[in-house]
Tab-separated table of C-alpha atoms in Angstrom:
chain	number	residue	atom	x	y	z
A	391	UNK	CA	0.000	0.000	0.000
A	392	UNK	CA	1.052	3.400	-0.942
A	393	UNK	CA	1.712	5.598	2.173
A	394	UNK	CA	-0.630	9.004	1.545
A	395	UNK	CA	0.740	12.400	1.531
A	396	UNK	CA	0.686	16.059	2.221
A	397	UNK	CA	0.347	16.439	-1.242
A	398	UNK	CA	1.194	19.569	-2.012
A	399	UNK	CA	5.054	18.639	0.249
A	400	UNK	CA	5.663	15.344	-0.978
A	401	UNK	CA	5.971	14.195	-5.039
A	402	UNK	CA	8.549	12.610	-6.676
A	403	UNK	CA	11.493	14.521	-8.888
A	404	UNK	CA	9.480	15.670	-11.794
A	405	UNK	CA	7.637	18.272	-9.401
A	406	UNK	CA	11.167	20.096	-9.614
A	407	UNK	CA	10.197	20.433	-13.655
A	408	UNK	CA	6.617	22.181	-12.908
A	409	UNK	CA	6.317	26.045	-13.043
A	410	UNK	CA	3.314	28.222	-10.969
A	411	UNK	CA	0.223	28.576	-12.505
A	412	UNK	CA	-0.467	31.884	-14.031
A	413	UNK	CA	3.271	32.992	-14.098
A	414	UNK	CA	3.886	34.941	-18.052
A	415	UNK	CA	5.949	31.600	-18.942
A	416	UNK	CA	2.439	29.832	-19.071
A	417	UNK	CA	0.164	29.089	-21.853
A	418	UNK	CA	-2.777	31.259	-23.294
A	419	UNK	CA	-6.342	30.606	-21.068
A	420	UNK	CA	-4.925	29.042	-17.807
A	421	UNK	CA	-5.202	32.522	-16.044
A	422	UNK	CA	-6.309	31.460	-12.682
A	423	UNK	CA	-9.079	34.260	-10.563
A	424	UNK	CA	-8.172	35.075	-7.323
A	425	UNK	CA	-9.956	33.523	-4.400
A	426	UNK	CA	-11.051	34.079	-0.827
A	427	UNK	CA	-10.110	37.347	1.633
A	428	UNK	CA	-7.141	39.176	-0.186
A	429	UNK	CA	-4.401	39.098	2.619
A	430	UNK	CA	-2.532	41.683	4.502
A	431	UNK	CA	1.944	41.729	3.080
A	432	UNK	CA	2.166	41.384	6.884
A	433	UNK	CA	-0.151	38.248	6.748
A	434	UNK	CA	1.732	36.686	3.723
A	435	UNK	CA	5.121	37.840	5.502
A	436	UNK	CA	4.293	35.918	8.596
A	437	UNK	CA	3.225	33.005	6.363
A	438	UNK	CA	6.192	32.286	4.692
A	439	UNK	CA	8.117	33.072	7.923
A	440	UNK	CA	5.725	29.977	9.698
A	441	UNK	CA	6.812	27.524	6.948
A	442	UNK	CA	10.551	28.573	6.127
A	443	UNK	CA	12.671	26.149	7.806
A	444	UNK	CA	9.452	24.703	9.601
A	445	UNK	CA	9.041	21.133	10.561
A	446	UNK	CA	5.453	19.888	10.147
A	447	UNK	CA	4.583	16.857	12.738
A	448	UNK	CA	1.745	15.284	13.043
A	449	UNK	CA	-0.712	12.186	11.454
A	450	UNK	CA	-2.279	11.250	8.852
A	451	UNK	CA	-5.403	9.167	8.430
A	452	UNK	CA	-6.260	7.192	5.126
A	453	UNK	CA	-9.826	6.306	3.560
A	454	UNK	CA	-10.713	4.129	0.805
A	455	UNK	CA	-13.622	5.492	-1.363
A	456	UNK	CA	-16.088	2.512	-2.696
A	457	UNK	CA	-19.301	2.821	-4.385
A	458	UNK	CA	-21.918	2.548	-1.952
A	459	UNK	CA	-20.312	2.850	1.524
A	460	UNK	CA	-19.336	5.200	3.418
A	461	UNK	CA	-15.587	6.355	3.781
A	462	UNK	CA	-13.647	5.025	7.028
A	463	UNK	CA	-10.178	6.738	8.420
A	464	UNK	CA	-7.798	3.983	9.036
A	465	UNK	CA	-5.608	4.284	12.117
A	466	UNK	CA	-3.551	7.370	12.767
A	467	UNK	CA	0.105	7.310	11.651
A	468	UNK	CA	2.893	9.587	12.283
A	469	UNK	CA	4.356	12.482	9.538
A	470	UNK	CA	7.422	14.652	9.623
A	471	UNK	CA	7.833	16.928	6.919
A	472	UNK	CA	10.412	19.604	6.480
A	473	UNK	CA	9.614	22.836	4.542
A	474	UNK	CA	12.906	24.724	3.501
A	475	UNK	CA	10.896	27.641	2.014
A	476	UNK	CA	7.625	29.267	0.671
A	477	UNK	CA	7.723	32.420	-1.428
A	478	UNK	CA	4.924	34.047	-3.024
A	479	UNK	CA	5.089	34.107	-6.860
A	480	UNK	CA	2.227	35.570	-8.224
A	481	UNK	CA	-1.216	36.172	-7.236
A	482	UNK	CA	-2.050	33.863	-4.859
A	483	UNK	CA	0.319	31.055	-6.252
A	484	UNK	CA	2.993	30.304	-4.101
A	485	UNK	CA	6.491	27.319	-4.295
A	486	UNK	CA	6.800	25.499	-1.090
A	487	UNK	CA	10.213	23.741	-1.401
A	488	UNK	CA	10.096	20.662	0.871
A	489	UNK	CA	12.830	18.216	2.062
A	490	UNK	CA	11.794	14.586	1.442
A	491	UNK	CA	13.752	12.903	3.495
A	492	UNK	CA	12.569	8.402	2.784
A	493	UNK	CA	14.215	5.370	2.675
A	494	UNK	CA	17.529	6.626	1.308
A	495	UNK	CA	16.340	9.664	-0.371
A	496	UNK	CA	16.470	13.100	0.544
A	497	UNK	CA	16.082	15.800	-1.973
A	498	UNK	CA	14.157	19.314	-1.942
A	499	UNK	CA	11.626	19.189	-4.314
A	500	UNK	CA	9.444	23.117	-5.254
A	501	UNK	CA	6.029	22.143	-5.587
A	502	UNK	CA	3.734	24.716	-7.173
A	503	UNK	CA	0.463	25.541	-4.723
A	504	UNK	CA	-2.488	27.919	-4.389
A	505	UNK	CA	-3.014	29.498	-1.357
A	506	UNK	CA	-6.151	31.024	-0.792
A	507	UNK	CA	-7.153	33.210	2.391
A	508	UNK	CA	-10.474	32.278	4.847
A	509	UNK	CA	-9.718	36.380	6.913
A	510	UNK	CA	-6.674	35.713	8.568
A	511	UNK	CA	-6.297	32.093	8.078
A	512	UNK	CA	-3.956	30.040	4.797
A	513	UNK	CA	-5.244	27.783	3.278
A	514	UNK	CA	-2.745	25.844	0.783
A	515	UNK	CA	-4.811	24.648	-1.937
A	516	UNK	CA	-4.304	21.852	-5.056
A	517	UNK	CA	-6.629	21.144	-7.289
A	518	UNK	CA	-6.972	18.083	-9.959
A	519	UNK	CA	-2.512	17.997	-10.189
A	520	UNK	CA	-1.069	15.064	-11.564
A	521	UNK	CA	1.840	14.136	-10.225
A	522	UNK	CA	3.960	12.243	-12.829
A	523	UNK	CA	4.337	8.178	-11.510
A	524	UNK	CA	1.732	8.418	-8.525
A	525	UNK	CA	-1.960	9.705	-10.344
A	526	UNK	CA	-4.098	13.173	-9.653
A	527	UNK	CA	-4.538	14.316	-6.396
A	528	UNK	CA	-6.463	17.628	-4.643
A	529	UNK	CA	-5.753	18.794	-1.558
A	530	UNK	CA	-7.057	21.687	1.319
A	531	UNK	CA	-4.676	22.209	4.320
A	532	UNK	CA	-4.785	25.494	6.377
A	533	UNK	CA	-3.067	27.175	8.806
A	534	UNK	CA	-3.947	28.618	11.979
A	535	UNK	CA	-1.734	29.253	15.141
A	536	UNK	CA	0.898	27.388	14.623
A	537	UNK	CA	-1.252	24.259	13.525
A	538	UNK	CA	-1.888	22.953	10.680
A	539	UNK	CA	-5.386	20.452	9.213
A	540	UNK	CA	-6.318	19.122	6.040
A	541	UNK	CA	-7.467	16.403	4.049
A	542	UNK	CA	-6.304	15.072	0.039
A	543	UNK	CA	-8.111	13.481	-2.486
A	544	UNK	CA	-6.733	10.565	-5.367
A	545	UNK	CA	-9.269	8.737	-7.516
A	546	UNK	CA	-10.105	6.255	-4.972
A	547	UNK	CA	-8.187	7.234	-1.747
A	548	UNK	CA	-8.353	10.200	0.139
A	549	UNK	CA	-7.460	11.075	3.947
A	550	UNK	CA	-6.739	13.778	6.767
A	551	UNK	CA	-3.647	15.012	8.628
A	552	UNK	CA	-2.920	17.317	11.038
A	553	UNK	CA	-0.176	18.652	13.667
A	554	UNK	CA	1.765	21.779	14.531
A	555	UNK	CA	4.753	23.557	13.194
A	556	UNK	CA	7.606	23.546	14.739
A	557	UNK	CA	11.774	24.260	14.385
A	558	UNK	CA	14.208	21.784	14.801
A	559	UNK	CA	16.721	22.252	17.015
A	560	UNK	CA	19.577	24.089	15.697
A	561	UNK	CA	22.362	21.788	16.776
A	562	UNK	CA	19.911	18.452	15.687
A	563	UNK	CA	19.251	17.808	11.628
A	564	UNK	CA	15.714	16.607	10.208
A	565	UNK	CA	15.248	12.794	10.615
A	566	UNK	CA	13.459	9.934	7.805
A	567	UNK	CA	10.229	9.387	9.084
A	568	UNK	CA	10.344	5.465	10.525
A	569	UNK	CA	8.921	3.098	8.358
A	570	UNK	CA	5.959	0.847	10.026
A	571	UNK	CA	7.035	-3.181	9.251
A	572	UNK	CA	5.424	-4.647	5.719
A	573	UNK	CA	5.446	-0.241	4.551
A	574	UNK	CA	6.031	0.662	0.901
A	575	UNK	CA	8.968	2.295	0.927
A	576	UNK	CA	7.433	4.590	-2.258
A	577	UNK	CA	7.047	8.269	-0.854
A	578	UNK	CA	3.572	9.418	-0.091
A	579	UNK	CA	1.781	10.662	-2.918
């Protein structure tokens, strides 16, 4: 089983390849409209200053969509993400470069997002993005005080996660997330 993701953080290398949507580079009729509370430069400062050099720990939670039944979280896992930076690009389009750090892999991938404003609260948003090797996922997580929920779609699997932000410790480097026995050792989609 394929271990499910923060989307919009984990992805495999091709992500690196991807550009913003709506940046001049980008074709004819993808012009994206604004959405949500337009935000404060203070609120977007303090937003990229949350998730530069942040550590997101928490759990995630999988489902399985079938016809017919309702969705069911599986059990709670751990998730350690590291987020070197986020910088605005345009609009509301934003890169959040993350540190995948699995198996014996670590590389910083940007991965092009939305981020969309509910007042004072971010809201990273992906809609419909195929990610080359694992399928098309969506995704909503927002952030509020220093915490951080969401949940993320594929074509038949979906889930939640949430935790807080945090720093490492200067003098201590970002660990691999432990793999459970019997894991994939794939990334999470």
């Amino acid at each position: 089983m394929r271990k499910p993701a923060l989307i919009l953080l984990l992805a495999c290398g091709a992500l690196a390849g991807l550009r913003a949507p709506g940046r001049a580079d980008e074709p004819a009729g993808k012009v994206s409209t604004p959405v949500g509370k337009t935000p404060t430069p203070e609120q977007e400062r303090a937003f990229a200053e949350l998730l530069t050099g942040a550590v997101l720990e928490g759990t995630w939670q999988m489902t399985h969509f079938a016809p017919d039944q309702e969705p069911v979280l599986g059990e709670p896992r751990s998730e350690r993400y590291t987020i070197e930076k986020a910088e605005k690009t345009l609009d509301e389009h934003w890169i959040i470069t993350a540190r995948v750090q699995y198996a014996d892999k670590d590389v910083a991938l940007p991965v092009p997002v939305r981020v969309i404003w509910a007042d004072d609260t971010p809201v990273i948003t992906l809609d419909s993005m195929n990610l080359p090797m694992l399928g098309t996922y969506s995704a909503r997580v927002m952030f509020h005080k220093g915490f951080y929920s969401g949940v993320w779609y594929g074509a038949t699997y979906g889930g939640t996660m949430s935790g807080r932000v945090t720093r490492p410790p200067a003098d201590k480097p970002t660990q691999a997330p432990e793999r459970q026995p019997g894991e994939n050792p794939t990334p999470k989609p």
